[in-house]
Amino acid sequence: MLLNVLVFLVLGSVAVKSQQPSFNDDVLGLIFFKAGLQDPNAKLQSWSEDDNDPCNWVGVKCDPITYRVNELHLDGLSLSGHVGRGLLRLQFLKVLSLSNNNLTGTVISELSRIGSLQVLDLSGNALYGTIPDEFFSQCGSLKSVSFARNNLSGQIPDSLSSCWGLEEFNLSYNQIKGQLPSGIWFLRSLQSIDVYDSLGGFHRILGAGQVPAWIGELVALESLDLSANRFYGRIPFSLGNLQSLKELNLSMNRFIGKVPSWMFSVPFAQVLQVLDLSSNGLYGEIPSKLGVLSSLVFFNVSRNWLFGSVPTAIGELKAIQVVDLSDNMLNGSIPSEIGGAVSLEVLMLQRNFLSGKIPTGIVNCSSLTTLSLSENNLSGSIPTGFPNLSNLEYVDLSSNDLTGSLPKELANLSQLMFFNISHNHLHAVHPKPIVLNPNSSDSINSSSRNHHRKKIVLSISTLIAIGAAAFIIIGVIAITLLNIHVRSMSHAAASLMLSGAEDFGCSPTNDPKYGKLVMFAGDADFVAGASALLNKDCELGHGGFGVVYRTILRDGRAVAIKKLTVSSLIKSQLEFERELRTLGKIRHHNLVALEGYYWTPSLQLLIYEFVPSGNLYQHIHDGPDGSSLSWQQRFNIILGMAKGLAYLHQMNIIHYNLKSTNVLIDSSGEAKVGDYSLARLLPTVDRCVLSSKIQSALGYMAPEFACKTVKITEKCDVYGFGVLVLEVITGKRPVEYMEDDVVVLTDMVRGALGNGRVKECVDGRLWNNFLAEEAIPVIKLGLICASQVPSNRPDMDEVVNILKLIQCPSDGNGNGKEEVVD
Ligand SMILES: *[C@@H]1O[C@H](CO)[C@@H](O)[C@H](O)[C@H]1NC(C)=O
Ligand SMILES: *[C@@H]1O[C@H](CO)[C@@H](O)[C@H](O)[C@H]1NC(C)=O
Ligand SMILES: *[C@@H]1O[C@H](CO)[C@@H](O)[C@H](O)[C@H]1NC(C)=O
Ligand SMILES: *[C@@H]1O[C@H](CO)[C@@H](O)[C@H](O)[C@H]1NC(C)=O
Ligand SMILES: *[C@@H]1O[C@H](CO)[C@@H](O)[C@H](O)[C@H]1NC(C)=O
Ligand SMILES: *[C@@H]1O[C@H](CO)[C@@H](O)[C@H](O)[C@H]1NC(C)=O
Ligand SMILES: *[C@@H]1O[C@H](CO)[C@@H](O)[C@H](O)[C@H]1NC(C)=O
Ligand SMILES: *[C@@H]1O[C@H](CO)[C@@H](O)[C@H](O)[C@H]1NC(C)=O
Ligand SMILES: *[C@@H]1O[C@H](CO)[C@@H](O)[C@H](O)[C@H]1NC(C)=O
Ligand SMILES: *[C@@H]1O[C@H](CO)[C@@H](O)[C@H](O)[C@H]1NC(C)=O
Ligand SMILES: *[C@@H]1O[C@H](CO)[C@@H](O)[C@H](O)[C@H]1NC(C)=O
Ligand SMILES: *[C@@H]1O[C@H](CO)[C@@H](O)[C@H](O)[C@H]1NC(C)=O
């Protein structure tokens, strides 16, 4: 019915046109086009024949002056049906984009003649049939045409050669056969032509399967991708004429012959950025003139039959990021000059016949993330500067002839995710950790002991995976475990990526140097796979003493694990354990509980209760504005911190490192002070070490830290607490860096309060909603706590009592005592 009306309208449109404003042609055309579509999601609901202003319709754009439709974008709307003739009425259309729908039918030849069409994108549909020969016969305005990912067949029409303005033509992923019409070399504007996965029968038609020489006439071409076709023969000399070419991908063909030397002639060489010749049958040497490719970023000649040496000229490529020479027959040594490639990120040389040492020059490639040298015949030791490559993520040195010991600074490679050194003759200098059950002196029957050991073993491998940086431990542990009793748990060990290394194959003894896990409460049964822990996503944060990760115990409980990064400064095992046992006894509602620890001479992990809701710093400074802490919540946090610290001081423990990132908030909003007393793990509470470790605590540090003659007491915590109080109430950092000024919070508050400008001392987000009768005394208390002279500061016990007095009786019952202060 509707269609009849439409047909009538269209047929009668000659008459209509003479009487109505001409844009009705657009309405008619669009409505007629819509009538030929199925629109299951009603995306074109706004397209109504009653509305004669199509400019507001979905997907329609009009020229702002003439109000004629000039762009139609209906991509990915699940439309099916035909690309109908209604579109032919849109005489001012410039862009027609109908990609990623379900349109069927054949390509109508008149489409290219629509008024002034420049961009036609029909990619990602189900169009079939051939491209009609007339399609391109009048295509003067066309600049970009894509039929990619359809089911078009037949040949590319010769008329393509008349599209003199054509810049891009994409026919990839169709069933087109035959050859490119030779006339397209007249198309001087052509920048890209993509026939990937089309032209499957190309070589049959051409007889030779060679790239036609005239491609070299397309001098404006910037990108030529002939990959994954069946081209064979030599790489044509004429490609050297493509002097604008930035990317050349000839990968996955059957090209033979040498890497052509014209590729390294000026000016071709100066523009080329990407050269992918991988997976062909090229042989011969890699030209030593490689260095002239001054813009080269990506170079892949993997999987050919190249021999000779790795060119020293790689070091001249200042822009190069990726070099893949793997799976060839290269021999000789890796040139030290490679260090000149300062931008190098990926170096793949695996599966060649390289010998000699890993060059020390490689240490200069400081951006290196991926290094694969496996399956060669490299000898010598790992260069000493190797650990300086701090961005390394993936290192495969396996199956070589490397000797010597692993530099222990490798532990510094914090990004490392994969490190394979198996099938070499490397050895480790570290003691071999084994797993001790802290209750092992208890007599348990053998079946339950086995059970227990199995669990602990798993736990350790998981724990150790956290110390991925300290990879050697992983190696040792994994190996030790493999050799003892973990064969049945290959899944756990497999994810540790280290194997082989027969040197580690000793059985455990009672050697006191072995690693040790102690849990103060509960069990350390980690279910999350080691790989999950390696995931950066599990990292909660890091501070002066280490990196913190989160993991899950088998009973579903989460714990936070801190990997200490101050190993070299840690006390002896005996003292370390004594300190931790003291800290392990501390249990208070407002303190983060220490649940256990793991010790080896080079790796120490602390296992803490996991507190879910982030830290105080995030709550104050990072939260979205709308969700800031209320006055009540802030008061509660202050009181909680005070109680926690008072308890610590009762136990004669000084925190030393108070700051808002060390105060965690649990799910009920309660403050839990963490990271207490880690300074005691250091050999001496050395002021220098302390201040360097807790530099981030700038602004919280009591002034006596700077004064060698004043003894540091628990009053230094009171100072930090005072600053925290002011931070919580003002919502400002202890030290704020302005454009050309530094504002110290304590000074700012002291000044403002002195002048009676109370409101300035309260977070703007609280201005409509805080209790002045609580706020003013709390601010004053904060200032007293942050006194310069330690003896002027109250004890934390007193602070708790004062806070309880300040707290209004109505608190928490929402009883309308709130008022606004001017
Ligand atoms: C495309 O249309 C066909 C039939 O017209 C239908 O079976 C198919 O599910 C549609 N596909 C999508 C992605 O809409
Ligand atoms: C593409 O067309 C061929 C015939 O030309 C047909 O056999 C095939 O099923 C079509 N494929 C799709 C996905 O429509
Ligand atoms: C051609 O189209 C395909 C499929 O949409 C796309 O992946 C490819 O990048 C396009 N080629 C060019 C040169 O834009
Ligand atoms: C070259 O083409 C191959 C196959 O199509 C593709 O896998 C590879 O990523 C391309 N190389 C570059 C550098 O884009
Ligand atoms: C180099 O090409 C090979 C084969 O085409 C491919 O497997 C490899 O991933 C490529 N290398 C890089 C670094 O992209
Ligand atoms: C590399 O191999 C070639 C033969 O393929 C040989 O002539 C040359 O001496 C070898 N070079 C080295 C350094 O082994
Ligand atoms: C590596 O860097 C050092 C210092 O910058 C320099 O002396 C040396 O020549 C460089 N080595 C290479 C191979 O570029
Ligand atoms: C590896 O290199 C050593 C010399 O360092 C040589 O004796 C040995 O034959 C080489 N092995 C292979 C498989 O090339
Ligand atoms: C590695 O880094 C350290 C400290 O940054 C430096 O002293 C050393 O010279 C570097 N080693 C090499 C080989 O570059
Ligand atoms: C590696 O870490 C140690 C401390 O563990 C440090 O002394 C050393 O300077 C670091 N080396 C480099 C190269 O960063
Ligand atoms: C070790 O034994 C103590 C008491 O004997 C017990 O409280 C604790 O939970 C045990 N720890 C483990 C990890 O079994
Ligand atoms: C490490 O390298 C060896 C030898 O190349 C290989 O067999 C093993 O699968 C590699 N390990 C991993 C985890 O990839």
GROMACS .gro file of N, CA and C in nm, residues 264 286-296 299 309-320 323 325 333-342 344 347:
model
  117
  264PHE      N    1   6.718   0.041  -0.134
  264PHE     CA    2   6.804   0.120  -0.046
  264PHE      C    3   6.865   0.238  -0.121
  286ILE      N    4   7.121  -0.974   0.368
  286ILE     CA    5   7.047  -0.850   0.390
  286ILE      C    6   7.141  -0.737   0.351
  287PRO      N    7   7.103  -0.651   0.257
  287PRO     CA    8   7.196  -0.551   0.208
  287PRO      C    9   7.255  -0.465   0.322
  288SER      N   10   7.383  -0.443   0.310
  288SER     CA   11   7.449  -0.367   0.417
  288SER      C   12   7.413  -0.219   0.411
  289LYS      N   13   7.350  -0.180   0.297
  289LYS     CA   14   7.311  -0.039   0.282
  289LYS      C   15   7.185  -0.002   0.361
  290LEU      N   16   7.134  -0.099   0.437
  290LEU     CA   17   7.011  -0.080   0.514
  290LEU      C   18   7.003   0.057   0.582
  291GLY      N   19   7.117   0.107   0.621
  291GLY     CA   20   7.121   0.231   0.697
  291GLY      C   21   7.062   0.353   0.628
  292VAL      N   22   7.047   0.347   0.495
  292VAL     CA   23   6.992   0.465   0.427
  292VAL      C   24   6.842   0.479   0.447
  293LEU      N   25   6.776   0.373   0.498
  293LEU     CA   26   6.631   0.383   0.521
  293LEU      C   27   6.608   0.465   0.648
  294SER      N   28   6.627   0.594   0.634
  294SER     CA   29   6.635   0.677   0.755
  294SER      C   30   6.502   0.693   0.827
  295SER      N   31   6.390   0.663   0.757
  295SER     CA   32   6.259   0.677   0.825
  295SER      C   33   6.205   0.543   0.870
  296LEU      N   34   6.279   0.437   0.844
  296LEU     CA   35   6.224   0.302   0.867
  296LEU      C   36   6.191   0.280   1.015
  299PHE      N   37   6.067  -0.332   1.024
  299PHE     CA   38   6.140  -0.411   0.925
  299PHE      C   39   6.124  -0.558   0.957
  309SER      N   40   7.539  -1.222   0.760
  309SER     CA   41   7.536  -1.174   0.898
  309SER      C   42   7.425  -1.072   0.922
  310VAL      N   43   7.401  -1.047   1.046
  310VAL     CA   44   7.308  -0.940   1.086
  310VAL      C   45   7.378  -0.808   1.053
  311PRO      N   46   7.319  -0.724   0.966
  311PRO     CA   47   7.393  -0.605   0.924
  311PRO      C   48   7.420  -0.509   1.040
  312THR      N   49   7.543  -0.460   1.043
  312THR     CA   50   7.575  -0.362   1.147
  312THR      C   51   7.495  -0.234   1.129
  313ALA      N   52   7.449  -0.213   1.003
  313ALA     CA   53   7.378  -0.089   0.971
  313ALA      C   54   7.247  -0.074   1.047
  314ILE      N   55   7.198  -0.179   1.110
  314ILE     CA   56   7.076  -0.163   1.190
  314ILE      C   57   7.096  -0.051   1.292
  315GLY      N   58   7.220  -0.040   1.338
  315GLY     CA   59   7.251   0.063   1.436
  315GLY      C   60   7.236   0.205   1.383
  316GLU      N   61   7.231   0.217   1.248
  316GLU     CA   62   7.216   0.352   1.190
  316GLU      C   63   7.069   0.392   1.179
  317LEU      N   64   6.979   0.298   1.202
  317LEU     CA   65   6.836   0.327   1.185
  317LEU      C   66   6.783   0.390   1.313
  318LYS      N   67   6.784   0.522   1.316
  318LYS     CA   68   6.750   0.591   1.441
  318LYS      C   69   6.601   0.584   1.473
  319ALA      N   70   6.518   0.558   1.369
  319ALA     CA   71   6.373   0.557   1.394
  319ALA      C   72   6.320   0.416   1.415
  320ILE      N   73   6.405   0.317   1.392
  320ILE     CA   74   6.354   0.180   1.387
  320ILE      C   75   6.301   0.134   1.523
  323VAL      N   76   6.247  -0.486   1.457
  323VAL     CA   77   6.333  -0.560   1.364
  323VAL      C   78   6.307  -0.708   1.385
  325LEU      N   79   6.422  -1.056   1.217
  325LEU     CA   80   6.503  -1.131   1.121
  325LEU      C   81   6.494  -1.280   1.152
  333SER      N   82   7.804  -1.318   1.448
  333SER     CA   83   7.757  -1.271   1.578
  333SER      C   84   7.665  -1.150   1.563
  334ILE      N   85   7.597  -1.120   1.668
  334ILE     CA   86   7.509  -1.002   1.669
  334ILE      C   87   7.600  -0.880   1.687
  335PRO      N   88   7.597  -0.784   1.593
  335PRO     CA   89   7.692  -0.674   1.603
  335PRO      C   90   7.660  -0.582   1.720
  336SER      N   91   7.764  -0.540   1.788
  336SER     CA   92   7.745  -0.450   1.902
  336SER      C   93   7.685  -0.317   1.857
  337GLU      N   94   7.708  -0.283   1.728
  337GLU     CA   95   7.657  -0.156   1.674
  337GLU      C   96   7.505  -0.146   1.685
  338ILE      N   97   7.440  -0.257   1.708
  338ILE     CA   98   7.294  -0.256   1.718
  338ILE      C   99   7.248  -0.158   1.826
  339GLY      N  100   7.341  -0.131   1.919
  339GLY     CA  101   7.311  -0.034   2.025
  339GLY      C  102   7.279   0.105   1.974
  340GLY      N  103   7.316   0.132   1.847
  340GLY     CA  104   7.285   0.264   1.791
  340GLY      C  105   7.137   0.282   1.761
  341ALA      N  106   7.064   0.170   1.753
  341ALA     CA  107   6.921   0.178   1.722
  341ALA      C  108   6.847   0.214   1.850
  342VAL      N  109   6.851   0.340   1.883
  342VAL     CA  110   6.806   0.382   2.017
  342VAL      C  111   6.655   0.373   2.037
  344LEU      N  112   6.475   0.118   1.926
  344LEU     CA  113   6.436  -0.022   1.908
  344LEU      C  114   6.353  -0.074   2.025
  347LEU      N  115   6.314  -0.679   1.910
  347LEU     CA  116   6.423  -0.739   1.833
  347LEU      C  117   6.405  -0.891   1.834
   0.00000   0.00000   0.00000
